[in-house]
Amino acid sequence: RQTGTVETDAEKHDVEYLTPISIGTPPQNLIVDFDTGSSDLWVFSTEMAAKDIKGQAVYDPNNSSTSEKLQGSTWQITYGDGSSSSGDVYLDTVTIGNLTVPNQAVEAATKVSDEFTDDANNDGLLGLGFSSINTVQPTPQNTFFDNIKNNLDAPLFTADLKHGAPGSYNFGYIDPAAYVGNISWTPVDSSQGFWSFTSPGYAVGTEAMRNHSISGIADTGTTLLLLPKSVVKAYYEEIQGAQYDSNQGGYVFPCSPTPPDFVFGVSDGIVTVPGDMVSYAPVDSANQDCFGGIQSDTGIGFSIFGDVALKTSFVVFDAGGLQLGWGAKN
Ligand SMILES: O[C@H]1CN[C@@H](c2nc(-c3ccc(C(F)(F)F)cc3)no2)C1
């Protein structure tokens, strides 16, 4: 049985967190976006048109002595922001930190949407959702975590994302030095392929908790905290000058003073999103107004606890107990 760890780096404004992996023999090093909200491991590849590649590293299956084409298999995925990619599939060796899966399905892109082409530092995505939503046809493939979890000391991984600083993903163990106090555990409903849970309530600033069930997914690949419209409205009502700005496509408010904290319940515990993390980023060069890190989940069908929520905590994704653990960072 083994354990592993890998460092992940925050992009500007923590818009995404990029993590190094290596694929093939000899190893080809790429930097990808670990995404607990999807379940495909796909990468930029030599099978793409040159015009769709702008600075990314690419996987070349022909340059790997261990690659094996999964004949007849294809994949196509669309993300929450409408971006998309598609291609074909190889089995090859994938290493993350000190952990290696010999026959991992590596989805080589033949096409990616402009958003991916324009995201120069991102060479692909590594899904950490449940394999039931892997898009490979005709036979869906396992995620890296599903392939390795039975070889781990425990079938879990942890995400310790930081605000504007490198964080880490650990596999197979809970690092007691990473959190203080007790971890709050809440059951996961994996029936839709996500790490889905229900928060019992929320509070704005120092006010009392409101009983209000919020069902959503823990999604490392989504930047913001997307909540029900009524909750978002109640939060921004507490900020002088906050308003919904249709040009920006969300709530905007004066960058100072610091807005109130946002607190949500996790089973018997609470998670506090500090006000200074709710000021996601200045909307203008004069830095007067800030775009909110809390926005509405309208149209999605569930809430999304993205990086704005996750980076406040040490989060345990426990596939054995089918539960999520939220701990206060050390
Ligand atoms: O679908 C849900 C699953 N998790 C969320 C997610 N979204 C992305 C993403 C990453 C990078 C880009 C681009 F580079 F800008 F194109 C776009 C979307 N990664 O995970 C949403």
Short mmCIF file of C-alpha atoms and ligand atoms in Angstrom, two decimals:
data_model
loop_
_atom_site.label_atom_id
_atom_site.label_comp_id
_atom_site.label_asym_id
_atom_site.label_seq_id
_atom_site.Cartn_x
_atom_site.Cartn_y
_atom_site.Cartn_z
CA ARG A 1 0.00 0.00 0.00
CA GLN A 2 1.25 3.49 -0.74
CA THR A 3 0.62 7.19 -0.32
CA GLY A 4 1.57 10.18 -2.44
CA THR A 5 1.67 13.95 -2.57
CA VAL A 6 1.99 16.56 -5.32
CA GLU A 7 2.19 20.37 -5.15
CA THR A 8 -0.36 22.47 -6.99
CA ASP A 9 0.21 26.12 -7.98
CA ALA A 10 -2.41 28.86 -7.93
CA GLU A 11 -2.78 30.80 -11.19
CA LYS A 12 -3.42 34.59 -11.05
CA HIS A 13 -6.42 35.37 -8.79
CA ASP A 14 -6.54 31.63 -7.99
CA VAL A 15 -8.54 31.23 -11.22
CA GLU A 16 -7.32 27.64 -11.42
CA TYR A 17 -4.76 25.42 -9.76
CA LEU A 18 -2.22 23.62 -11.97
CA THR A 19 -0.44 20.42 -11.03
CA PRO A 20 2.45 18.55 -12.71
CA ILE A 21 1.97 15.00 -13.99
CA SER A 22 4.07 12.81 -16.26
CA ILE A 23 2.86 10.49 -19.02
CA GLY A 24 4.64 7.77 -20.98
CA THR A 25 8.14 6.32 -21.38
CA PRO A 26 10.37 8.26 -21.28
CA PRO A 27 8.18 10.54 -19.09
CA GLN A 28 6.52 13.52 -20.81
CA ASN A 29 5.87 16.28 -18.27
CA LEU A 30 2.61 18.25 -18.46
CA ILE A 31 0.87 20.61 -16.06
CA VAL A 32 -2.88 20.04 -15.73
CA ASP A 33 -5.94 21.22 -13.85
CA PHE A 34 -7.10 18.68 -11.23
CA ASP A 35 -10.88 18.76 -11.38
CA THR A 36 -13.06 16.96 -8.82
CA GLY A 37 -16.07 18.04 -10.92
CA SER A 38 -15.27 15.85 -13.93
CA SER A 39 -13.77 12.42 -14.62
CA ASP A 40 -11.71 12.56 -17.81
CA LEU A 41 -7.91 12.79 -17.94
CA TRP A 42 -7.32 14.61 -21.20
CA VAL A 43 -4.27 16.45 -22.50
CA PHE A 44 -3.16 18.63 -25.38
CA SER A 45 -1.55 16.31 -27.92
CA THR A 46 0.43 16.09 -31.16
CA GLU A 47 -2.86 15.06 -32.80
CA MET A 48 -4.17 18.63 -32.59
CA ALA A 49 -3.98 21.29 -35.30
CA ALA A 50 -1.05 23.63 -34.61
CA LYS A 51 -3.40 26.66 -34.60
CA ASP A 52 -5.16 25.27 -31.50
CA ILE A 53 -1.93 25.09 -29.47
CA LYS A 54 -0.58 28.34 -27.98
CA GLY A 55 2.24 27.54 -25.57
CA GLN A 56 0.87 24.38 -24.00
CA ALA A 57 2.98 21.23 -23.58
CA VAL A 58 1.61 18.32 -25.62
CA TYR A 59 1.49 14.55 -25.18
CA ASP A 60 3.01 12.60 -28.08
CA PRO A 61 1.86 8.97 -27.89
CA ASN A 62 4.24 8.05 -30.73
CA ASN A 63 7.11 9.16 -28.50
CA SER A 64 6.16 6.80 -25.68
CA SER A 65 7.23 3.14 -25.79
CA THR A 66 4.44 2.26 -23.34
CA SER A 67 1.53 3.94 -25.18
CA GLU A 68 -1.12 1.68 -26.64
CA LYS A 69 -3.99 3.07 -28.70
CA LEU A 70 -7.44 2.15 -27.33
CA GLN A 71 -8.77 1.31 -30.81
CA GLY A 72 -12.18 2.77 -31.64
CA SER A 73 -12.46 4.82 -28.47
CA THR A 74 -13.27 8.53 -28.52
CA TRP A 75 -14.25 11.18 -25.99
CA GLN A 76 -15.97 14.58 -25.95
CA ILE A 77 -16.49 16.81 -22.93
CA THR A 78 -18.13 20.19 -22.28
CA TYR A 79 -17.47 22.12 -19.06
CA GLY A 80 -19.69 24.39 -17.01
CA ASP A 81 -18.39 27.53 -18.74
CA GLY A 82 -19.21 26.09 -22.18
CA SER A 83 -15.62 25.25 -23.03
CA SER A 84 -15.05 21.83 -24.63
CA SER A 85 -12.55 19.35 -26.01
CA SER A 86 -12.55 15.97 -27.77
CA GLY A 87 -10.23 13.33 -29.16
CA ASP A 88 -9.11 9.70 -29.01
CA VAL A 89 -7.66 7.49 -26.28
CA TYR A 90 -4.38 5.77 -25.37
CA LEU A 91 -3.41 3.61 -22.43
CA ASP A 92 -0.10 4.74 -20.98
CA THR A 93 1.83 5.09 -17.75
CA VAL A 94 0.81 8.13 -15.68
CA THR A 95 2.78 9.31 -12.65
CA ILE A 96 1.62 11.89 -10.10
CA GLY A 97 4.17 12.62 -7.40
CA ASN A 98 5.49 9.18 -6.41
CA LEU A 99 2.35 7.33 -7.56
CA THR A 100 2.22 5.49 -10.91
CA VAL A 101 -0.69 3.89 -12.77
CA PRO A 102 0.70 1.72 -15.61
CA ASN A 103 -2.36 1.51 -17.86
CA GLN A 104 -4.17 4.79 -17.33
CA ALA A 105 -6.59 5.94 -20.03
CA VAL A 106 -5.00 9.10 -21.40
CA GLU A 107 -7.44 11.04 -23.57
CA ALA A 108 -5.45 12.77 -26.31
CA ALA A 109 -7.14 15.91 -27.62
CA THR A 110 -7.62 16.34 -31.34
CA LYS A 111 -9.78 19.46 -30.82
CA VAL A 112 -10.14 22.02 -28.00
CA SER A 113 -12.31 25.14 -27.76
CA ASP A 114 -10.73 28.61 -27.86
CA GLU A 115 -10.88 28.96 -24.06
CA PHE A 116 -8.41 26.09 -23.71
CA THR A 117 -6.22 27.32 -26.56
CA ASP A 118 -6.04 30.72 -24.82
CA ASP A 119 -5.19 29.19 -21.41
CA ALA A 120 -1.48 28.94 -22.19
CA ASN A 121 -0.36 27.41 -18.89
CA ASN A 122 -2.92 24.61 -18.84
CA ASP A 123 -1.99 21.40 -20.69
CA GLY A 124 -5.21 19.52 -19.87
CA LEU A 125 -7.47 18.27 -17.11
CA LEU A 126 -7.25 15.38 -14.67
CA GLY A 127 -10.70 14.38 -13.46
CA LEU A 128 -11.10 13.35 -9.83
CA GLY A 129 -14.86 12.86 -9.99
CA PHE A 130 -16.49 9.43 -10.09
CA SER A 131 -15.70 7.28 -13.13
CA SER A 132 -19.43 6.90 -13.89
CA ILE A 133 -19.31 10.25 -15.73
CA ASN A 134 -16.16 9.54 -17.79
CA THR A 135 -17.02 10.46 -21.40
CA VAL A 136 -15.01 7.80 -23.29
CA GLN A 137 -17.15 5.81 -25.75
CA PRO A 138 -17.93 2.98 -26.31
CA THR A 139 -16.41 1.97 -22.93
CA PRO A 140 -16.03 4.63 -20.17
CA GLN A 141 -12.58 4.55 -18.51
CA ASN A 142 -11.45 4.85 -14.89
CA THR A 143 -9.95 7.96 -13.38
CA PHE A 144 -6.37 7.95 -12.11
CA PHE A 145 -7.71 7.91 -8.53
CA ASP A 146 -10.07 4.98 -9.21
CA ASN A 147 -7.19 3.02 -10.76
CA ILE A 148 -4.85 3.58 -7.81
CA LYS A 149 -7.21 3.80 -4.83
CA ASN A 150 -6.99 0.11 -3.90
CA ASN A 151 -3.19 0.40 -3.74
CA LEU A 152 -3.36 3.37 -1.37
CA ASP A 153 -3.17 3.11 2.43
CA ALA A 154 -6.72 4.52 2.37
CA PRO A 155 -9.08 5.11 -0.61
CA LEU A 156 -9.08 8.90 -0.30
CA PHE A 157 -7.34 12.05 -1.48
CA THR A 158 -7.10 15.49 0.08
CA ALA A 159 -7.05 18.97 -1.45
CA ASP A 160 -5.19 21.72 0.37
CA LEU A 161 -5.61 24.67 -2.01
CA LYS A 162 -4.20 28.03 -0.90
CA HIS A 163 -4.98 31.69 -1.62
CA GLY A 164 -2.29 32.88 -4.03
CA ALA A 165 0.20 30.23 -2.97
CA PRO A 166 1.10 26.65 -3.83
CA GLY A 167 -1.06 24.01 -2.22
CA SER A 168 -1.05 20.23 -2.40
CA TYR A 169 -3.04 17.14 -3.28
CA ASN A 170 -2.29 14.08 -1.13
CA PHE A 171 -3.34 10.55 -2.00
CA GLY A 172 -4.00 7.77 0.48
CA TYR A 173 -3.53 9.62 3.76
CA ILE A 174 -4.77 12.49 5.88
CA ASP A 175 -1.83 14.68 6.92
CA PRO A 176 -2.44 15.58 10.60
CA ALA A 177 -0.10 18.59 10.20
CA ALA A 178 -2.39 20.08 7.53
CA TYR A 179 -5.34 20.93 9.78
CA VAL A 180 -6.25 21.92 13.32
CA GLY A 181 -9.18 20.80 15.45
CA ASN A 182 -11.66 18.21 14.19
CA ILE A 183 -12.58 17.45 10.60
CA SER A 184 -16.32 17.89 9.94
CA TRP A 185 -17.59 14.92 7.92
CA THR A 186 -20.65 14.95 5.67
CA PRO A 187 -22.06 12.13 3.51
CA VAL A 188 -21.50 12.21 -0.27
CA ASP A 189 -24.16 11.34 -2.86
CA SER A 190 -22.11 10.08 -5.84
CA SER A 191 -25.15 9.07 -7.92
CA GLN A 192 -24.56 11.90 -10.44
CA GLY A 193 -20.81 11.26 -10.54
CA PHE A 194 -19.95 14.26 -8.36
CA TRP A 195 -18.72 14.78 -4.79
CA SER A 196 -22.17 16.06 -3.83
CA PHE A 197 -23.27 17.00 -0.32
CA THR A 198 -25.88 19.13 1.45
CA SER A 199 -24.99 22.03 3.71
CA PRO A 200 -27.64 22.62 6.41
CA GLY A 201 -27.34 26.41 6.49
CA TYR A 202 -25.37 29.60 6.16
CA ALA A 203 -24.67 32.92 7.84
CA VAL A 204 -23.58 36.35 6.64
CA GLY A 205 -20.84 37.95 8.73
CA THR A 206 -21.43 37.53 12.46
CA GLU A 207 -25.19 37.00 12.24
CA ALA A 208 -26.85 33.75 13.39
CA MET A 209 -26.87 30.70 11.11
CA ARG A 210 -29.97 30.44 8.91
CA ASN A 211 -31.46 26.98 8.37
CA HIS A 212 -31.34 26.63 4.60
CA SER A 213 -30.35 23.36 2.89
CA ILE A 214 -27.82 23.98 0.12
CA SER A 215 -27.05 20.95 -2.08
CA GLY A 216 -23.93 21.21 -4.17
CA ILE A 217 -20.71 19.67 -5.33
CA ALA A 218 -17.12 20.12 -4.13
CA ASP A 219 -15.49 21.17 -7.40
CA THR A 220 -11.78 22.06 -7.51
CA GLY A 221 -12.14 22.96 -11.21
CA THR A 222 -14.63 25.79 -10.62
CA THR A 223 -13.09 29.06 -9.49
CA LEU A 224 -15.97 30.62 -7.58
CA LEU A 225 -18.57 29.69 -4.95
CA LEU A 226 -21.90 29.40 -6.82
CA LEU A 227 -24.94 29.38 -4.51
CA PRO A 228 -28.74 29.68 -4.74
CA LYS A 229 -29.92 33.11 -5.89
CA SER A 230 -31.73 33.78 -2.58
CA VAL A 231 -28.57 33.11 -0.55
CA VAL A 232 -26.44 35.27 -2.85
CA LYS A 233 -28.98 38.09 -2.65
CA ALA A 234 -29.05 37.89 1.17
CA TYR A 235 -25.25 38.08 1.23
CA TYR A 236 -24.83 41.08 -1.08
CA GLU A 237 -27.63 42.96 0.67
CA GLU A 238 -25.17 43.35 3.54
CA ILE A 239 -22.61 45.16 1.36
CA GLN A 240 -23.02 48.89 0.73
CA GLY A 241 -22.99 49.57 -3.02
CA ALA A 242 -23.15 45.93 -4.08
CA GLN A 243 -25.15 45.34 -7.23
CA TYR A 244 -25.67 42.84 -10.01
CA ASP A 245 -23.65 44.11 -13.00
CA SER A 246 -24.98 42.53 -16.21
CA ASN A 247 -21.86 43.66 -18.08
CA GLN A 248 -19.63 41.73 -15.68
CA GLY A 249 -22.21 38.93 -15.44
CA GLY A 250 -22.37 38.92 -11.67
CA TYR A 251 -22.44 40.87 -8.41
CA VAL A 252 -19.88 43.65 -8.12
CA PHE A 253 -19.13 45.77 -5.07
CA PRO A 254 -16.64 48.42 -3.83
CA CYS A 255 -13.34 46.62 -3.12
CA SER A 256 -13.11 48.35 0.26
CA PRO A 257 -14.15 48.08 2.98
CA THR A 258 -13.66 44.31 3.21
CA PRO A 259 -17.03 42.58 2.81
CA PRO A 260 -18.52 40.36 5.54
CA ASP A 261 -17.45 36.72 5.90
CA PHE A 262 -19.68 34.03 4.41
CA VAL A 263 -20.21 30.99 6.65
CA PHE A 264 -21.75 27.68 5.55
CA GLY A 265 -22.55 24.63 7.61
CA VAL A 266 -20.98 21.23 7.07
CA SER A 267 -22.78 18.67 9.18
CA ASP A 268 -21.96 19.63 12.80
CA GLY A 269 -19.27 22.14 11.80
CA ILE A 270 -18.96 25.41 9.90
CA VAL A 271 -16.70 26.69 7.12
CA THR A 272 -15.90 30.41 7.02
CA VAL A 273 -15.07 32.12 3.72
CA PRO A 274 -13.22 35.27 4.88
CA GLY A 275 -14.57 38.51 3.42
CA ASP A 276 -11.22 39.28 1.78
CA MET A 277 -11.57 36.06 -0.21
CA VAL A 278 -15.04 37.07 -1.39
CA SER A 279 -13.49 40.08 -3.13
CA TYR A 280 -12.48 37.83 -5.98
CA ALA A 281 -10.76 40.35 -8.26
CA PRO A 282 -10.88 44.04 -9.23
CA VAL A 283 -13.15 44.60 -12.25
CA ASP A 284 -11.29 47.73 -13.35
CA SER A 285 -7.69 48.96 -13.42
CA ALA A 286 -8.61 51.68 -10.92
CA ASN A 287 -9.30 48.81 -8.47
CA GLN A 288 -12.44 50.54 -7.23
CA ASP A 289 -14.99 47.73 -7.74
CA CYS A 290 -14.47 44.03 -7.15
CA PHE A 291 -16.14 41.05 -8.79
CA GLY A 292 -17.65 38.81 -6.14
CA GLY A 293 -16.28 35.35 -5.41
CA ILE A 294 -19.84 34.35 -4.46
CA GLN A 295 -22.25 34.27 -7.41
CA SER A 296 -25.55 32.61 -8.33
CA ASP A 297 -25.86 28.93 -9.34
CA THR A 298 -28.93 29.74 -11.49
CA GLY A 299 -29.33 27.34 -14.41
CA ILE A 300 -26.89 24.71 -13.10
CA GLY A 301 -29.36 22.70 -11.01
CA PHE A 302 -27.12 22.53 -7.92
CA SER A 303 -24.63 24.73 -6.09
CA ILE A 304 -20.91 24.57 -6.73
CA PHE A 305 -18.44 24.82 -3.84
CA GLY A 306 -15.51 25.85 -6.01
CA ASP A 307 -12.04 27.13 -5.14
CA VAL A 308 -13.32 30.19 -3.22
CA ALA A 309 -14.84 27.75 -0.69
CA LEU A 310 -12.27 24.94 -0.94
CA LYS A 311 -9.19 27.11 -0.41
CA THR A 312 -10.47 28.09 3.06
CA SER A 313 -10.16 24.49 4.22
CA PHE A 314 -8.28 21.21 4.21
CA VAL A 315 -10.72 18.99 2.29
CA VAL A 316 -10.82 15.18 2.37
CA PHE A 317 -12.43 13.35 -0.55
CA ASP A 318 -13.08 9.93 1.01
CA ALA A 319 -14.25 7.34 -1.53
CA GLY A 320 -14.12 4.56 1.09
CA GLY A 321 -16.54 6.21 3.48
CA LEU A 322 -18.26 8.11 0.62
CA GLN A 323 -17.91 11.31 2.63
CA LEU A 324 -16.33 14.74 2.46
CA GLY A 325 -14.25 16.06 5.33
CA TRP A 326 -13.72 19.78 5.92
CA GLY A 327 -10.94 20.76 8.33
CA ALA A 328 -9.64 24.16 9.42
CA LYS A 329 -6.25 24.76 7.80
CA ASN A 330 -3.20 24.73 10.05
O1 LIG B 1 -17.67 21.35 -15.72
C1 LIG B 1 -17.43 21.57 -14.38
C2 LIG B 1 -16.44 20.57 -13.85
N1 LIG B 1 -15.52 21.34 -13.02
C3 LIG B 1 -15.52 22.69 -13.56
C4 LIG B 1 -14.35 22.89 -14.45
N2 LIG B 1 -14.24 23.79 -15.42
C5 LIG B 1 -12.95 23.65 -15.84
C6 LIG B 1 -12.31 24.47 -16.88
C7 LIG B 1 -10.93 24.62 -16.88
C8 LIG B 1 -10.31 25.40 -17.84
C9 LIG B 1 -11.09 26.02 -18.80
C10 LIG B 1 -10.44 26.89 -19.86
F1 LIG B 1 -9.15 26.66 -19.91
F2 LIG B 1 -10.67 28.16 -19.57
F3 LIG B 1 -11.00 26.61 -21.04
C11 LIG B 1 -12.47 25.89 -18.81
C12 LIG B 1 -13.10 25.09 -17.84
N3 LIG B 1 -12.33 22.69 -15.15
O2 LIG B 1 -13.22 22.19 -14.31
C13 LIG B 1 -16.84 22.91 -14.23
#
